[in-house]
Amino acid sequence: MERTLSIIKPDAVKKGVIGKIVDRFESNGLRIAALKKIQLSRLDAEAFYAVHKSRPFFGELVAFMISAPVVVMVLEGANAVAKNRDLMGATNPKEAAKGTIRADFADSIDANAVHGSDSAENAAKEIAQFFGAFEIL
Ligand code: CMP
């Protein structure tokens, strides 16, 4: 059993597809162990994406992530990290396989509908940024 962090990004929240995205996870063996809709502050977004600080897209990424509320979730299941990444599809929706969340709901590499942790180690760190132990059920 593994846990991973999923974020439904501002573009998907504004499109009104929160339920459709959550259904992808639940229909594919990932349990929602925690879920909340929040507005990220600039500091929250900068801290979350600190690993990308030196990348040219960092400023735009932070501005986008604070442009509207997001939904943060803890997904739980066998191989949750890899399974979530399979369901999301490639970072760039133009390269995402048919039937993946990004192929179906994302518009661009910046507005790409969802974020998912890239390793179990990073998942633990990312989950701790948004949820206390007692909020994960
Ligand atoms: P995410 O998985 O949330 O991790 C970092 C985000 O930066 C990524 O999704 C994209 O939305 C965004 N991004 C913008 N440009 C790039 C790029 N050239 N390479 C990777 N990520 C990018």
XYZ file of C-alpha atoms and ligand atoms in Angstrom:
159
model
C 0.000 0.000 0.000
C 1.379 3.393 -1.030
C 0.270 7.021 -0.800
C 0.745 9.878 -3.244
C -0.230 13.545 -3.435
C -2.543 14.697 -6.204
C -3.436 18.314 -6.968
C -6.306 19.294 -9.239
C -4.930 22.560 -10.638
C -6.749 25.903 -11.149
C -7.581 25.243 -14.821
C -9.449 22.011 -14.030
C -11.139 23.500 -10.950
C -12.373 26.457 -13.058
C -13.634 24.063 -15.756
C -15.780 22.249 -13.168
C -14.221 18.825 -13.670
C -13.206 18.050 -10.062
C -15.729 15.203 -9.865
C -14.714 13.725 -13.214
C -11.044 13.678 -12.195
C -11.752 12.193 -8.750
C -13.801 9.494 -10.521
C -10.738 8.522 -12.603
C -8.853 7.780 -9.381
C -11.681 5.960 -7.610
C -12.563 3.920 -10.708
C -8.967 2.778 -11.033
C -8.262 1.460 -7.564
C -7.004 4.616 -5.847
C -8.785 5.456 -2.603
C -9.243 9.099 -1.517
C -7.581 9.135 1.917
C -7.794 12.947 2.243
C -9.229 15.781 0.150
C -9.644 19.555 0.479
C -10.166 22.619 -1.713
C -7.760 25.414 -0.842
C -6.386 28.700 -2.157
C -2.579 28.547 -2.262
C -0.626 31.624 -1.201
C 2.403 32.693 -3.231
C 4.636 31.374 -0.431
C 2.815 28.001 -0.442
C 3.263 27.629 -4.210
C 6.913 28.733 -4.160
C 7.663 26.255 -1.367
C 5.808 23.424 -3.095
C 7.645 23.911 -6.396
C 11.007 24.922 -4.839
C 12.723 22.149 -6.825
C 11.873 24.101 -10.019
C 13.091 27.487 -8.665
C 15.854 27.883 -11.250
C 13.712 26.811 -14.226
C 12.572 29.527 -16.665
C 8.907 28.614 -16.135
C 8.995 28.967 -12.310
C 7.405 32.446 -12.151
C 4.573 31.514 -14.491
C 4.033 28.206 -12.685
C 3.640 29.946 -9.316
C 1.372 32.656 -10.794
C -0.813 29.982 -12.360
C -1.047 27.873 -9.200
C -2.312 30.853 -7.162
C -4.717 32.100 -9.861
C -7.695 30.129 -8.445
C -8.342 27.430 -5.824
C -6.894 23.934 -6.130
C -7.996 20.571 -4.750
C -5.325 18.632 -2.872
C -5.753 14.910 -2.247
C -3.969 11.957 -0.762
C -4.485 8.925 -2.990
C -3.867 5.493 -1.515
C -3.486 2.090 -3.146
C -1.049 -0.458 -4.529
C 1.693 1.376 -6.481
C -0.214 4.640 -5.995
C 2.628 6.872 -7.260
C 3.030 5.044 -10.586
C -0.694 4.404 -11.009
C -1.501 8.100 -10.516
C 1.164 9.100 -13.052
C -0.244 6.609 -15.578
C -3.737 8.018 -15.089
C -2.465 11.627 -15.444
C -0.499 11.083 -18.665
C 2.524 13.071 -19.876
C 3.261 16.534 -18.393
C 2.599 18.107 -21.788
C -1.026 17.277 -22.676
C -0.096 17.281 -26.383
C 2.056 14.220 -25.630
C -0.356 12.578 -23.181
C -1.806 9.187 -24.171
C -5.455 9.007 -25.172
C -7.816 8.542 -22.241
C -5.460 10.049 -19.659
C -6.574 12.943 -17.448
C -4.268 15.442 -19.150
C -5.268 14.337 -22.649
C -8.934 14.756 -21.728
C -8.927 17.849 -19.497
C -5.677 19.850 -19.929
C -4.934 22.677 -22.368
C -1.173 23.281 -22.168
C 2.005 22.292 -20.334
C 1.317 25.150 -17.888
C -2.404 24.518 -17.428
C -2.089 20.747 -17.272
C -5.007 19.920 -14.949
C -3.217 17.816 -12.343
C -0.008 17.338 -10.401
C 1.150 14.014 -9.008
C 4.172 13.138 -6.869
C 7.033 11.589 -8.865
C 8.316 9.172 -6.176
C 7.215 7.681 -2.871
C 9.879 9.766 -1.115
C 8.615 13.032 -2.632
C 5.014 11.950 -2.008
C 5.675 11.790 1.732
C 7.199 15.300 1.668
C 4.418 16.746 -0.515
C 1.643 15.176 1.591
C 3.170 16.679 4.740
C 3.018 20.158 3.136
C -0.783 20.011 2.999
C -2.081 17.450 5.498
C -1.560 16.591 9.146
C -1.497 12.920 10.080
C -5.001 13.130 11.608
C -6.495 14.407 8.326
C -5.479 11.290 6.385
C -8.089 8.596 6.901
P 3.804 19.449 -12.480
O 3.762 17.977 -12.581
O 2.865 20.112 -11.548
O 5.310 19.899 -12.105
C 5.852 21.148 -12.478
C 5.009 21.880 -13.462
O 5.658 22.882 -14.219
C 4.513 20.898 -14.515
O 3.555 20.039 -13.955
C 4.005 21.849 -15.590
O 2.668 22.237 -15.383
C 4.900 23.082 -15.410
N 5.800 23.292 -16.548
C 5.792 24.356 -17.366
N 6.750 24.249 -18.309
C 7.384 23.075 -18.094
C 8.455 22.390 -18.739
N 9.087 22.901 -19.797
N 8.840 21.183 -18.241
C 8.223 20.654 -17.145
N 7.196 21.272 -16.493
C 6.773 22.461 -16.960
